[in-house]
Amino acid sequence: MRNWTSASGTSYFSLHAIAHINSKRIEFGTAGLRGRMEGDLIIIQTSQGLAEYALQQLLQATSRGVVIGYDHRHHSEEWAHITAKVFLTKGFKVYLLHGFNHTPLKIMDTRSDDCSDIPLPHLFTADSQVYWENAVQIIGPHDEGISTTIMNNLQPLPYSTDVLTSSELCRDLTEVLRKEYFDSLKALNIVQNPPNTSNLKFVNTSMHGVSDVFVNRAFAIFGFPPYVPVTEQQLPDPEFPTVRFPNPEERGKPIFTNTSSPAHFFGPRSTSLQTADRFGADYVLAQDPDSDRFTAAEKSPEGWVLFRGDQLGTLFADQVLQSYKLSGKPVDRLAMVASTVSSKMIEAMAETEGFKFVECLTGFKFIGNTALQLVEKGYEVPFGYEEAIGYMFGSQIRDKDGVAATVSFVNLALSLSAHGRTVNQHLQDLYSSYFTCNDPKVTDAIFSHIRNYQPVEGTNQLYPTTLASLKITRVVDLTAGFDSGNPPEHNPSLPLSSGHMIQFRAGDDESHLVLTLR
């Protein structure tokens, strides 16, 4: 793509490049633009389309304005400035953030005197994510509407190259939003200056991203013991030199993937775990490069315990629940949200504790919008999560927030340590608490279902015949007095049990499994 500047300072773009770029055009979807971009033209066209769509759909769009931020990835600042110039040229008030800011900061749902007329659309030019006026990622029909409007506005329009410095419509809201953000963290009922009776040590990695400065400031605000940074990954670096693939939303990649398992992040040669071992740390904390996702690991006598996404979701949900109960508010006004592919642990907690649980489609565009719908019905929704290590806290940010998750986890670890407990021990207690059945009728019904699972053609077999993908090779029911491995009478060699007890053996040429249910 060629571009040139006229004597009047207005930039124009060569139209012959459009056909070439459109042949493999990056499509606009619910998250915005996703893909490798090498030229400015698609940024201009997308910005023009989004501006036109906002003008069509929103009252007082130009005076309410847009918030535009960027991070450390290649071309991010450049594309943020181009986007801002397009909106300014169309008469929009533009709040252009300076410096590298983590994702949650840019979508603060703030109503302060300094920015009472936002939010409207929020733009991220690092990966061109778009948030609507409710400060939540766009969903249908806006995604299709914006996409259509982009395609109807492909002709690049001229704009002034010095408009960022000359226009009175361009404002810097960075410090205002940063203050609002850290004030919102203080509202999460995190204990300030908690006791550290065990002298816990924390190691933190920002994965060559932007989180270190924000996590450091949060630690200072709450009086947490200073963490040891993974220096090799502490500073923003768009090349991500010590990781193979830092994108958290690509499945099957070896680093920070869109799965509930942190194993891809804390591998056996992990720089962060090596740092933790070197400094004798108790916990490793980690945010992804744009600091909206979080995971952690705990040192145990047997080695490192790597917390999965659902496990952290359970811990945070209980933390929020206990804080809410201490506030004295009625628990039936509390609600939490999780994606449908996440664990049903919070659902079990909700049934026991009396708060409302709602599941929705995967993605924070759905989690955030579901939370807002619950708020409209009179609920408070201080927490939501998806198993892909994304966690939403409080009422001002309806999206995942890696910094809020980090300080919440540290607060939990310090609080438990003061009582001689670890995070993993607490997690195991939670699972025991919410999945214990004390009703004999329910227990009888469960085992009756197992013993009458399905008829097997040609036999009187009613027990399950497979366990996961493995064929069950033997069933020993010490309550009913049955052992499929002792034909023809099928009498068990072990004495009968006064309670329910069934053992299954399953396997193939490569795997063997024994499962005993009591």
Short mmCIF file of C-alpha atoms in Angstrom, two decimals:
data_model
loop_
_atom_site.label_atom_id
_atom_site.label_comp_id
_atom_site.label_asym_id
_atom_site.label_seq_id
_atom_site.Cartn_x
_atom_site.Cartn_y
_atom_site.Cartn_z
CA MET A 1 0.00 0.00 0.00
CA ARG A 2 1.31 3.43 -0.91
CA ASN A 3 0.47 6.61 0.95
CA TRP A 4 1.56 10.17 0.57
CA THR A 5 0.98 13.51 2.25
CA SER A 6 -0.15 16.68 0.52
CA ALA A 7 1.19 20.15 1.22
CA SER A 8 -1.88 20.78 3.38
CA GLY A 9 -0.89 17.95 5.71
CA THR A 10 -3.70 15.60 4.63
CA SER A 11 -2.89 11.90 4.03
CA TYR A 12 -4.30 9.95 1.10
CA PHE A 13 -4.08 6.24 0.39
CA SER A 14 -3.63 4.48 -2.93
CA LEU A 15 -6.82 2.60 -3.87
CA HIS A 16 -5.05 0.01 -6.01
CA ALA A 17 -4.06 -1.84 -2.82
CA ILE A 18 -7.65 -2.56 -1.79
CA ALA A 19 -8.26 -5.38 -4.23
CA HIS A 20 -5.07 -7.14 -3.17
CA ILE A 21 -5.83 -6.90 0.53
CA ASN A 22 -9.48 -7.82 0.09
CA SER A 23 -8.49 -11.09 -1.61
CA LYS A 24 -7.44 -12.36 1.83
CA ARG A 25 -9.32 -9.93 3.98
CA ILE A 26 -9.36 -10.33 7.77
CA GLU A 27 -13.03 -10.65 8.71
CA PHE A 28 -14.58 -8.62 11.48
CA GLY A 29 -16.23 -10.85 14.09
CA THR A 30 -17.60 -10.71 17.63
CA ALA A 31 -14.15 -10.00 19.06
CA GLY A 32 -13.11 -7.57 16.34
CA LEU A 33 -10.19 -8.27 14.03
CA ARG A 34 -8.09 -11.34 14.69
CA GLY A 35 -5.09 -12.22 12.57
CA ARG A 36 -1.71 -11.07 11.35
CA MET A 37 -1.91 -7.57 9.88
CA GLU A 38 0.95 -5.98 7.96
CA GLY A 39 -0.64 -2.85 6.50
CA ASP A 40 -2.53 0.22 7.64
CA LEU A 41 -5.33 0.09 5.08
CA ILE A 42 -7.49 -2.47 6.90
CA ILE A 43 -7.20 -0.39 10.10
CA ILE A 44 -8.43 2.69 8.24
CA GLN A 45 -11.32 0.82 6.62
CA THR A 46 -12.34 -0.85 9.88
CA SER A 47 -12.22 2.45 11.77
CA GLN A 48 -14.30 4.16 9.09
CA GLY A 49 -16.91 1.40 9.21
CA LEU A 50 -17.06 1.36 13.00
CA ALA A 51 -17.40 5.15 13.13
CA GLU A 52 -20.25 5.08 10.61
CA TYR A 53 -22.00 2.27 12.50
CA ALA A 54 -21.74 4.21 15.77
CA LEU A 55 -23.21 7.27 14.06
CA GLN A 56 -26.13 5.16 12.83
CA GLN A 57 -26.83 3.32 16.08
CA LEU A 58 -26.02 5.64 18.96
CA LEU A 59 -27.46 8.94 20.08
CA GLN A 60 -24.93 11.76 20.44
CA ALA A 61 -22.20 9.41 19.26
CA THR A 62 -19.68 12.11 18.39
CA SER A 63 -20.01 14.02 21.67
CA ARG A 64 -19.92 10.85 23.79
CA GLY A 65 -16.80 9.70 21.99
CA VAL A 66 -14.58 6.64 21.93
CA VAL A 67 -11.79 5.27 24.10
CA ILE A 68 -8.76 3.98 22.20
CA GLY A 69 -5.86 2.14 23.80
CA TYR A 70 -2.91 0.03 22.75
CA ASP A 71 -0.31 -2.31 24.16
CA HIS A 72 3.21 -3.39 23.28
CA ARG A 73 2.55 -5.58 20.26
CA HIS A 74 3.99 -4.62 16.90
CA HIS A 75 2.26 -1.60 15.26
CA SER A 76 -0.17 -1.28 18.18
CA GLU A 77 0.53 2.37 18.95
CA GLU A 78 0.71 3.26 15.26
CA TRP A 79 -2.68 1.71 14.56
CA ALA A 80 -4.19 3.33 17.66
CA HIS A 81 -3.13 6.71 16.31
CA ILE A 82 -4.55 5.95 12.86
CA THR A 83 -7.84 4.86 14.43
CA ALA A 84 -7.95 8.03 16.51
CA LYS A 85 -7.30 10.20 13.44
CA VAL A 86 -10.18 8.56 11.56
CA PHE A 87 -12.63 9.16 14.42
CA LEU A 88 -11.43 12.73 14.98
CA THR A 89 -11.85 13.47 11.29
CA LYS A 90 -15.46 12.29 11.57
CA GLY A 91 -16.06 14.66 14.47
CA PHE A 92 -15.84 12.20 17.38
CA LYS A 93 -14.43 13.11 20.76
CA VAL A 94 -11.50 10.73 21.24
CA TYR A 95 -10.01 9.58 24.55
CA LEU A 96 -6.61 8.32 23.42
CA LEU A 97 -4.72 6.51 26.16
CA HIS A 98 -0.94 6.81 26.26
CA GLY A 99 1.57 4.16 27.19
CA PHE A 100 1.14 0.41 27.50
CA ASN A 101 -2.04 -0.37 29.42
CA HIS A 102 -3.48 -3.73 30.30
CA THR A 103 -6.79 -4.67 28.72
CA PRO A 104 -9.12 -4.22 31.76
CA LEU A 105 -8.03 -0.60 32.24
CA LYS A 106 -9.36 0.38 28.83
CA ILE A 107 -12.90 -0.80 29.52
CA MET A 108 -13.50 0.81 32.89
CA ASP A 109 -17.23 1.41 33.29
CA THR A 110 -16.63 4.78 34.90
CA ARG A 111 -18.91 7.71 35.49
CA SER A 112 -16.49 10.19 37.07
CA ASP A 113 -16.75 13.92 36.50
CA ASP A 114 -13.74 13.78 34.20
CA CYS A 115 -15.33 11.25 31.86
CA SER A 116 -19.06 11.30 32.53
CA ASP A 117 -19.88 10.93 28.86
CA ILE A 118 -18.17 7.58 28.35
CA PRO A 119 -18.08 4.70 27.72
CA LEU A 120 -19.31 4.39 24.15
CA PRO A 121 -17.40 2.06 21.80
CA HIS A 122 -14.05 1.02 23.28
CA LEU A 123 -11.36 0.12 20.77
CA PHE A 124 -8.21 -1.91 21.18
CA THR A 125 -5.88 -1.49 18.28
CA ALA A 126 -3.48 -4.21 19.41
CA ASP A 127 -5.86 -6.90 18.15
CA SER A 128 -8.73 -4.55 17.24
CA GLN A 129 -11.17 -5.76 19.86
CA VAL A 130 -14.33 -3.69 20.06
CA TYR A 131 -16.44 -3.03 23.16
CA TRP A 132 -19.84 -1.38 22.94
CA GLU A 133 -21.40 1.37 25.05
CA ASN A 134 -22.04 -1.08 27.91
CA ALA A 135 -18.25 -1.68 28.15
CA VAL A 136 -18.69 -5.33 27.15
CA GLN A 137 -17.39 -7.05 24.02
CA ILE A 138 -19.84 -6.76 21.17
CA ILE A 139 -22.24 -9.57 20.32
CA GLY A 140 -24.90 -9.90 17.64
CA PRO A 141 -26.37 -8.04 15.92
CA HIS A 142 -23.62 -5.44 16.30
CA ASP A 143 -20.88 -7.72 14.95
CA GLU A 144 -22.71 -8.30 11.66
CA GLY A 145 -23.83 -4.69 11.50
CA ILE A 146 -20.29 -3.38 11.92
CA SER A 147 -18.92 -5.87 9.41
CA THR A 148 -21.45 -4.80 6.80
CA THR A 149 -20.77 -1.12 7.44
CA ILE A 150 -17.03 -1.68 7.06
CA MET A 151 -17.54 -3.28 3.66
CA ASN A 152 -19.69 -0.32 2.65
CA ASN A 153 -16.95 2.17 3.63
CA LEU A 154 -13.79 0.77 2.05
CA GLN A 155 -12.90 4.00 0.24
CA PRO A 156 -10.13 5.54 2.41
CA LEU A 157 -11.01 9.12 3.28
CA PRO A 158 -8.43 11.88 3.78
CA TYR A 159 -7.53 12.97 7.27
CA SER A 160 -5.11 15.47 8.75
CA THR A 161 -1.82 14.01 9.95
CA ASP A 162 -1.53 16.50 12.83
CA VAL A 163 -5.09 16.11 14.08
CA LEU A 164 -3.95 14.32 17.27
CA THR A 165 -2.13 17.42 18.44
CA SER A 166 -4.30 20.10 16.84
CA SER A 167 -7.81 18.88 17.61
CA GLU A 168 -9.57 19.95 20.80
CA LEU A 169 -11.60 16.75 20.54
CA CYS A 170 -8.59 14.59 21.43
CA ARG A 171 -8.17 14.07 25.18
CA ASP A 172 -5.83 12.01 27.34
CA LEU A 173 -7.76 10.02 29.93
CA THR A 174 -4.97 7.65 30.97
CA GLU A 175 -4.34 8.82 34.54
CA VAL A 176 -8.05 9.22 35.25
CA LEU A 177 -8.73 5.63 34.20
CA ARG A 178 -5.72 4.31 36.09
CA LYS A 179 -6.95 5.95 39.27
CA GLU A 180 -10.47 4.63 38.66
CA TYR A 181 -9.06 1.15 38.05
CA PHE A 182 -7.08 0.92 41.28
CA ASP A 183 -10.00 2.41 43.22
CA SER A 184 -12.13 -0.41 41.78
CA LEU A 185 -9.61 -2.96 43.08
CA LYS A 186 -9.92 -1.49 46.57
CA ALA A 187 -13.67 -2.10 46.38
CA LEU A 188 -13.14 -5.86 46.01
CA ASN A 189 -12.94 -6.35 49.80
CA ILE A 190 -9.33 -7.47 49.59
CA VAL A 191 -7.66 -7.20 53.01
CA GLN A 192 -5.08 -4.43 53.09
CA ASN A 193 -1.82 -5.19 54.92
CA PRO A 194 -2.79 -8.84 55.63
CA PRO A 195 -0.62 -10.81 58.05
CA ASN A 196 2.17 -12.86 56.54
CA THR A 197 2.95 -15.11 59.48
CA SER A 198 4.56 -17.74 57.28
CA ASN A 199 6.64 -15.21 55.31
CA LEU A 200 5.24 -16.42 52.03
CA LYS A 201 7.27 -15.69 48.91
CA PHE A 202 5.66 -14.99 45.55
CA VAL A 203 7.20 -15.06 42.08
CA ASN A 204 5.40 -13.22 39.30
CA THR A 205 5.75 -13.36 35.54
CA SER A 206 4.16 -10.96 33.05
CA MET A 207 5.10 -13.13 30.05
CA HIS A 208 6.82 -10.25 28.21
CA GLY A 209 3.56 -8.34 28.54
CA VAL A 210 2.27 -5.21 30.22
CA SER A 211 1.15 -6.45 33.64
CA ASP A 212 4.25 -5.95 35.79
CA VAL A 213 3.78 -2.24 36.46
CA PHE A 214 0.10 -2.76 37.35
CA VAL A 215 0.67 -5.80 39.56
CA ASN A 216 3.52 -4.02 41.31
CA ARG A 217 1.33 -1.01 42.06
CA ALA A 218 -1.50 -3.24 43.30
CA PHE A 219 0.86 -5.09 45.66
CA ALA A 220 1.99 -1.76 47.10
CA ILE A 221 -1.60 -0.54 47.57
CA PHE A 222 -2.60 -3.64 49.54
CA GLY A 223 0.62 -3.95 51.49
CA PHE A 224 1.45 -7.37 50.10
CA PRO A 225 5.03 -8.61 50.47
CA PRO A 226 6.98 -7.64 47.32
CA TYR A 227 7.12 -10.39 44.74
CA VAL A 228 10.17 -11.64 42.88
CA PRO A 229 9.73 -10.84 39.18
CA VAL A 230 10.81 -13.27 36.49
CA THR A 231 13.28 -10.78 35.08
CA GLU A 232 13.60 -12.55 31.73
CA GLN A 233 9.87 -11.95 31.12
CA GLN A 234 9.29 -8.79 33.17
CA LEU A 235 9.40 -6.08 30.49
CA PRO A 236 7.12 -5.74 27.45
CA ASP A 237 8.64 -7.38 24.39
CA PRO A 238 6.55 -7.98 21.24
CA GLU A 239 8.90 -10.77 20.18
CA PHE A 240 8.16 -12.86 23.33
CA PRO A 241 11.68 -14.32 23.19
CA THR A 242 11.41 -16.86 26.04
CA VAL A 243 8.06 -18.38 25.07
CA ARG A 244 7.08 -20.27 21.95
CA PHE A 245 3.52 -18.99 21.62
CA PRO A 246 2.05 -16.44 24.04
CA ASN A 247 -1.45 -16.10 22.59
CA PRO A 248 -3.90 -17.33 25.26
CA GLU A 249 -6.70 -18.02 22.77
CA GLU A 250 -5.02 -20.55 20.49
CA ARG A 251 -5.68 -24.16 21.38
CA GLY A 252 -2.97 -26.77 21.34
CA LYS A 253 -0.08 -24.36 21.69
CA PRO A 254 2.64 -24.99 24.28
CA ILE A 255 2.30 -21.72 26.21
CA PHE A 256 -0.74 -20.17 27.87
CA THR A 257 -3.41 -21.78 25.74
CA ASN A 258 -7.18 -21.54 25.78
CA THR A 259 -7.54 -24.59 28.01
CA SER A 260 -8.13 -25.01 31.70
CA SER A 261 -4.72 -26.62 32.15
CA PRO A 262 -1.75 -24.46 33.19
CA ALA A 263 0.66 -27.21 32.12
CA HIS A 264 1.21 -25.43 28.81
CA PHE A 265 2.27 -22.37 30.80
CA PHE A 266 4.21 -23.97 33.65
CA GLY A 267 6.12 -26.57 31.65
CA PRO A 268 8.92 -28.70 33.15
CA ARG A 269 11.49 -26.14 31.93
CA SER A 270 9.39 -23.12 32.83
CA THR A 271 11.44 -19.99 33.46
CA SER A 272 9.00 -18.96 36.18
CA LEU A 273 9.22 -22.27 38.06
CA GLN A 274 12.99 -22.23 37.81
CA THR A 275 12.99 -18.73 39.28
CA ALA A 276 10.65 -19.86 42.05
CA ASP A 277 12.89 -22.81 42.93
CA ARG A 278 15.94 -20.57 42.95
CA PHE A 279 14.35 -18.11 45.39
CA GLY A 280 12.49 -20.69 47.47
CA ALA A 281 9.09 -19.26 46.56
CA ASP A 282 5.80 -20.70 47.76
CA TYR A 283 3.64 -19.52 44.85
CA VAL A 284 4.09 -18.53 41.24
CA LEU A 285 1.69 -15.96 39.79
CA ALA A 286 1.26 -15.37 36.07
CA GLN A 287 -0.63 -13.04 33.76
CA ASP A 288 -0.81 -13.39 29.99
CA PRO A 289 0.76 -10.62 27.85
CA ASP A 290 -2.22 -8.24 27.84
CA SER A 291 -2.93 -9.11 31.48
CA ASP A 292 -6.53 -10.21 31.29
CA ARG A 293 -5.87 -13.89 32.14
CA PHE A 294 -4.27 -15.39 35.24
CA THR A 295 -2.98 -18.68 36.57
CA ALA A 296 -0.93 -19.81 39.54
CA ALA A 297 1.08 -22.67 41.02
CA GLU A 298 1.79 -23.72 44.63
CA LYS A 299 4.89 -25.45 45.96
CA SER A 300 4.13 -28.64 47.86
CA PRO A 301 6.38 -31.34 49.37
CA GLU A 302 5.67 -33.45 46.28
CA GLY A 303 6.45 -30.66 43.80
CA TRP A 304 4.51 -27.89 42.11
CA VAL A 305 0.71 -27.96 42.18
CA LEU A 306 -0.56 -26.31 39.00
CA PHE A 307 -4.04 -24.86 39.46
CA ARG A 308 -6.44 -25.45 36.60
CA GLY A 309 -8.88 -22.82 35.40
CA ASP A 310 -11.89 -24.44 37.07
CA GLN A 311 -10.00 -24.85 40.33
CA LEU A 312 -9.15 -21.16 40.45
CA GLY A 313 -12.75 -20.38 39.53
CA THR A 314 -13.91 -22.41 42.53
CA LEU A 315 -11.47 -20.68 44.88
CA PHE A 316 -12.46 -17.21 43.71
CA ALA A 317 -16.18 -17.99 43.84
CA ASP A 318 -15.88 -19.10 47.47
CA GLN A 319 -13.79 -16.04 48.29
CA VAL A 320 -16.43 -13.74 46.80
CA LEU A 321 -19.23 -15.66 48.54
CA GLN A 322 -17.64 -15.43 51.98
CA SER A 323 -17.01 -11.70 51.53
CA TYR A 324 -20.61 -11.18 50.43
CA LYS A 325 -21.98 -13.08 53.42
CA LEU A 326 -19.84 -11.00 55.79
CA SER A 327 -21.31 -7.83 54.28
CA GLY A 328 -24.71 -8.80 55.67
CA LYS A 329 -26.43 -8.54 52.29
CA PRO A 330 -29.09 -11.16 51.47
CA VAL A 331 -27.42 -14.05 49.67
CA ASP A 332 -30.42 -14.55 47.41
CA ARG A 333 -29.49 -11.25 45.70
CA LEU A 334 -26.03 -12.59 44.85
CA ALA A 335 -25.42 -14.09 41.39
CA MET A 336 -22.42 -15.60 39.63
CA VAL A 337 -21.86 -16.51 35.99
CA ALA A 338 -19.72 -19.16 34.29
CA SER A 339 -19.40 -20.47 30.76
CA THR A 340 -21.21 -23.68 29.95
CA VAL A 341 -17.97 -25.63 29.41
CA SER A 342 -16.72 -24.70 32.87
CA SER A 343 -17.03 -26.83 36.00
CA LYS A 344 -20.43 -27.17 37.66
CA MET A 345 -18.84 -26.61 41.07
CA ILE A 346 -20.28 -23.09 41.40
CA GLU A 347 -23.70 -24.48 40.53
CA ALA A 348 -23.35 -26.95 43.41
CA MET A 349 -22.26 -24.11 45.70
CA ALA A 350 -25.24 -22.01 44.62
CA GLU A 351 -27.69 -24.80 45.37
CA THR A 352 -26.22 -25.22 48.84
CA GLU A 353 -25.69 -21.57 49.75
CA GLY A 354 -28.79 -20.08 48.14
CA PHE A 355 -27.32 -17.67 45.58
CA LYS A 356 -28.16 -17.61 41.87
CA PHE A 357 -25.93 -19.28 39.30
CA VAL A 358 -26.29 -18.79 35.55
CA GLU A 359 -24.27 -20.41 32.81
CA CYS A 360 -23.86 -18.97 29.33
CA LEU A 361 -21.97 -19.53 26.11
CA THR A 362 -18.17 -19.48 26.20
CA GLY A 363 -16.51 -16.08 25.97
CA PHE A 364 -16.64 -12.91 28.03
CA LYS A 365 -18.83 -11.22 25.48
CA PHE A 366 -21.50 -13.59 26.78
CA ILE A 367 -20.38 -13.67 30.42
CA GLY A 368 -20.30 -9.87 30.62
CA ASN A 369 -23.67 -9.39 28.93
CA THR A 370 -25.25 -12.11 31.08
CA ALA A 371 -23.96 -10.32 34.18
CA LEU A 372 -25.52 -7.05 33.03
CA GLN A 373 -28.85 -8.79 32.40
CA LEU A 374 -28.79 -10.14 35.96
CA VAL A 375 -28.01 -6.67 37.31
CA GLU A 376 -31.09 -5.34 35.51
CA LYS A 377 -33.10 -7.97 37.40
CA GLY A 378 -31.83 -6.72 40.75
CA TYR A 379 -28.91 -9.08 41.38
CA GLU A 380 -25.34 -8.22 42.31
CA VAL A 381 -22.84 -10.06 40.10
CA PRO A 382 -19.38 -9.66 41.62
CA PHE A 383 -17.83 -12.69 39.91
CA GLY A 384 -17.86 -14.64 36.69
CA TYR A 385 -15.37 -16.91 34.96
CA GLU A 386 -14.53 -19.26 32.12
CA GLU A 387 -12.29 -22.29 32.47
CA ALA A 388 -9.75 -20.75 30.08
CA ILE A 389 -8.18 -18.95 33.09
CA GLY A 390 -10.34 -15.83 32.70
CA TYR A 391 -11.91 -14.24 35.81
CA MET A 392 -14.21 -11.22 36.22
CA PHE A 393 -14.37 -9.32 39.53
CA GLY A 394 -16.53 -6.47 40.77
CA SER A 395 -19.04 -4.30 38.96
CA GLN A 396 -16.90 -1.86 36.99
CA ILE A 397 -15.17 -4.28 34.62
CA ARG A 398 -17.38 -6.82 32.89
CA ASP A 399 -14.49 -8.74 31.43
CA LYS A 400 -11.61 -10.91 32.57
CA ASP A 401 -8.94 -9.15 34.63
CA GLY A 402 -5.56 -10.75 35.34
CA VAL A 403 -4.45 -8.12 37.87
CA ALA A 404 -7.63 -8.40 39.95
CA ALA A 405 -7.28 -12.19 39.87
CA THR A 406 -3.64 -11.91 40.98
CA VAL A 407 -4.31 -9.76 44.05
CA SER A 408 -7.36 -11.85 44.95
CA PHE A 409 -5.24 -15.00 44.87
CA VAL A 410 -2.44 -13.42 46.93
CA ASN A 411 -4.95 -12.19 49.50
CA LEU A 412 -6.41 -15.69 49.74
CA ALA A 413 -2.96 -17.30 50.12
CA LEU A 414 -1.93 -14.86 52.87
CA SER A 415 -5.25 -15.23 54.73
CA LEU A 416 -5.04 -19.02 54.66
CA SER A 417 -1.38 -18.99 55.67
CA ALA A 418 -2.26 -17.03 58.81
CA HIS A 419 -4.31 -20.09 59.83
CA GLY A 420 -1.69 -22.62 58.83
CA ARG A 421 -3.41 -23.58 55.57
CA THR A 422 -2.42 -23.54 51.91
CA VAL A 423 -4.53 -22.67 48.90
CA ASN A 424 -4.54 -26.25 47.66
CA GLN A 425 -5.61 -27.58 51.06
CA HIS A 426 -8.46 -25.09 51.06
CA LEU A 427 -9.45 -26.17 47.55
CA GLN A 428 -9.67 -29.81 48.62
CA ASP A 429 -11.80 -28.78 51.59
CA LEU A 430 -14.19 -26.97 49.23
CA TYR A 431 -14.60 -30.00 47.00
CA SER A 432 -15.28 -32.16 50.05
CA SER A 433 -17.77 -29.66 51.44
CA TYR A 434 -19.91 -29.28 48.35
CA PHE A 435 -19.88 -32.85 47.08
CA THR A 436 -20.64 -34.74 50.30
CA CYS A 437 -23.99 -36.52 50.37
CA ASN A 438 -25.46 -37.32 53.78
CA ASP A 439 -28.83 -38.54 52.52
CA PRO A 440 -28.95 -42.39 52.50
CA LYS A 441 -31.84 -42.32 50.02
CA VAL A 442 -29.76 -40.42 47.49
CA THR A 443 -26.83 -42.78 47.99
CA ASP A 444 -29.10 -45.80 47.52
CA ALA A 445 -30.52 -44.28 44.35
CA ILE A 446 -27.05 -43.68 42.90
CA PHE A 447 -25.91 -47.26 43.47
CA SER A 448 -29.24 -48.67 42.27
CA HIS A 449 -28.75 -46.74 39.03
CA ILE A 450 -25.26 -48.23 38.63
CA ARG A 451 -26.56 -51.78 39.22
CA ASN A 452 -29.35 -51.26 36.69
CA TYR A 453 -27.38 -49.18 34.23
CA GLN A 454 -28.27 -50.90 30.98
CA PRO A 455 -29.19 -54.42 29.85
CA VAL A 456 -26.52 -56.19 27.79
CA GLU A 457 -28.02 -58.19 24.93
CA GLY A 458 -27.84 -61.96 25.45
CA THR A 459 -26.90 -61.69 29.14
CA ASN A 460 -28.36 -60.66 32.46
CA GLN A 461 -25.62 -58.04 32.76
CA LEU A 462 -26.93 -54.67 33.93
CA TYR A 463 -23.71 -52.99 35.10
CA PRO A 464 -21.88 -50.48 32.85
CA THR A 465 -19.70 -52.10 30.18
CA THR A 466 -17.31 -49.20 29.58
CA LEU A 467 -15.46 -46.74 31.77
CA ALA A 468 -14.63 -43.64 29.76
CA SER A 469 -13.16 -45.17 26.59
CA LEU A 470 -12.00 -48.38 28.28
CA LYS A 471 -13.87 -51.70 28.25
CA ILE A 472 -14.85 -52.89 31.72
CA THR A 473 -13.29 -56.33 32.21
CA ARG A 474 -14.51 -57.17 35.70
CA VAL A 475 -17.19 -56.04 38.14
CA VAL A 476 -17.07 -56.91 41.84
CA ASP A 477 -20.16 -55.86 43.79
CA LEU A 478 -19.57 -56.66 47.45
CA THR A 479 -23.04 -55.47 48.41
CA ALA A 480 -25.02 -57.61 45.96
CA GLY A 481 -22.54 -60.51 46.16
CA PHE A 482 -21.51 -60.51 42.49
CA ASP A 483 -18.11 -61.02 40.82
CA SER A 484 -18.11 -61.24 37.04
CA GLY A 485 -14.60 -62.73 37.21
CA ASN A 486 -15.76 -65.89 39.08
CA PRO A 487 -18.05 -67.82 36.72
CA PRO A 488 -20.30 -69.69 36.77
CA GLU A 489 -21.64 -68.83 40.24
CA HIS A 490 -20.09 -65.31 40.20
CA ASN A 491 -19.62 -65.36 43.94
CA PRO A 492 -17.04 -62.87 45.21
CA SER A 493 -13.99 -64.17 47.03
CA LEU A 494 -14.02 -61.22 49.44
CA PRO A 495 -16.55 -60.89 52.26
CA LEU A 496 -19.69 -58.89 51.60
CA SER A 497 -19.91 -55.23 52.65
CA SER A 498 -22.63 -53.86 54.91
CA GLY A 499 -22.55 -50.64 52.88
CA HIS A 500 -22.46 -49.99 49.17
CA MET A 501 -19.23 -51.06 47.47
CA ILE A 502 -18.64 -51.80 43.78
CA GLN A 503 -15.27 -52.22 42.08
CA PHE A 504 -14.71 -51.90 38.32
CA ARG A 505 -11.64 -53.02 36.42
CA ALA A 506 -11.20 -51.69 32.91
CA GLY A 507 -8.46 -51.60 30.33
CA ASP A 508 -6.98 -52.37 26.97
CA ASP A 509 -3.51 -53.23 25.69
CA GLU A 510 -2.11 -49.90 26.85
CA SER A 511 -4.16 -48.78 29.86
CA HIS A 512 -5.53 -50.43 33.00
CA LEU A 513 -7.80 -48.82 35.55
CA VAL A 514 -9.36 -49.87 38.87
CA LEU A 515 -12.27 -47.81 40.22
CA THR A 516 -13.79 -48.58 43.62
CA LEU A 517 -17.02 -46.84 44.63
CA ARG A 518 -18.04 -46.91 48.31
#
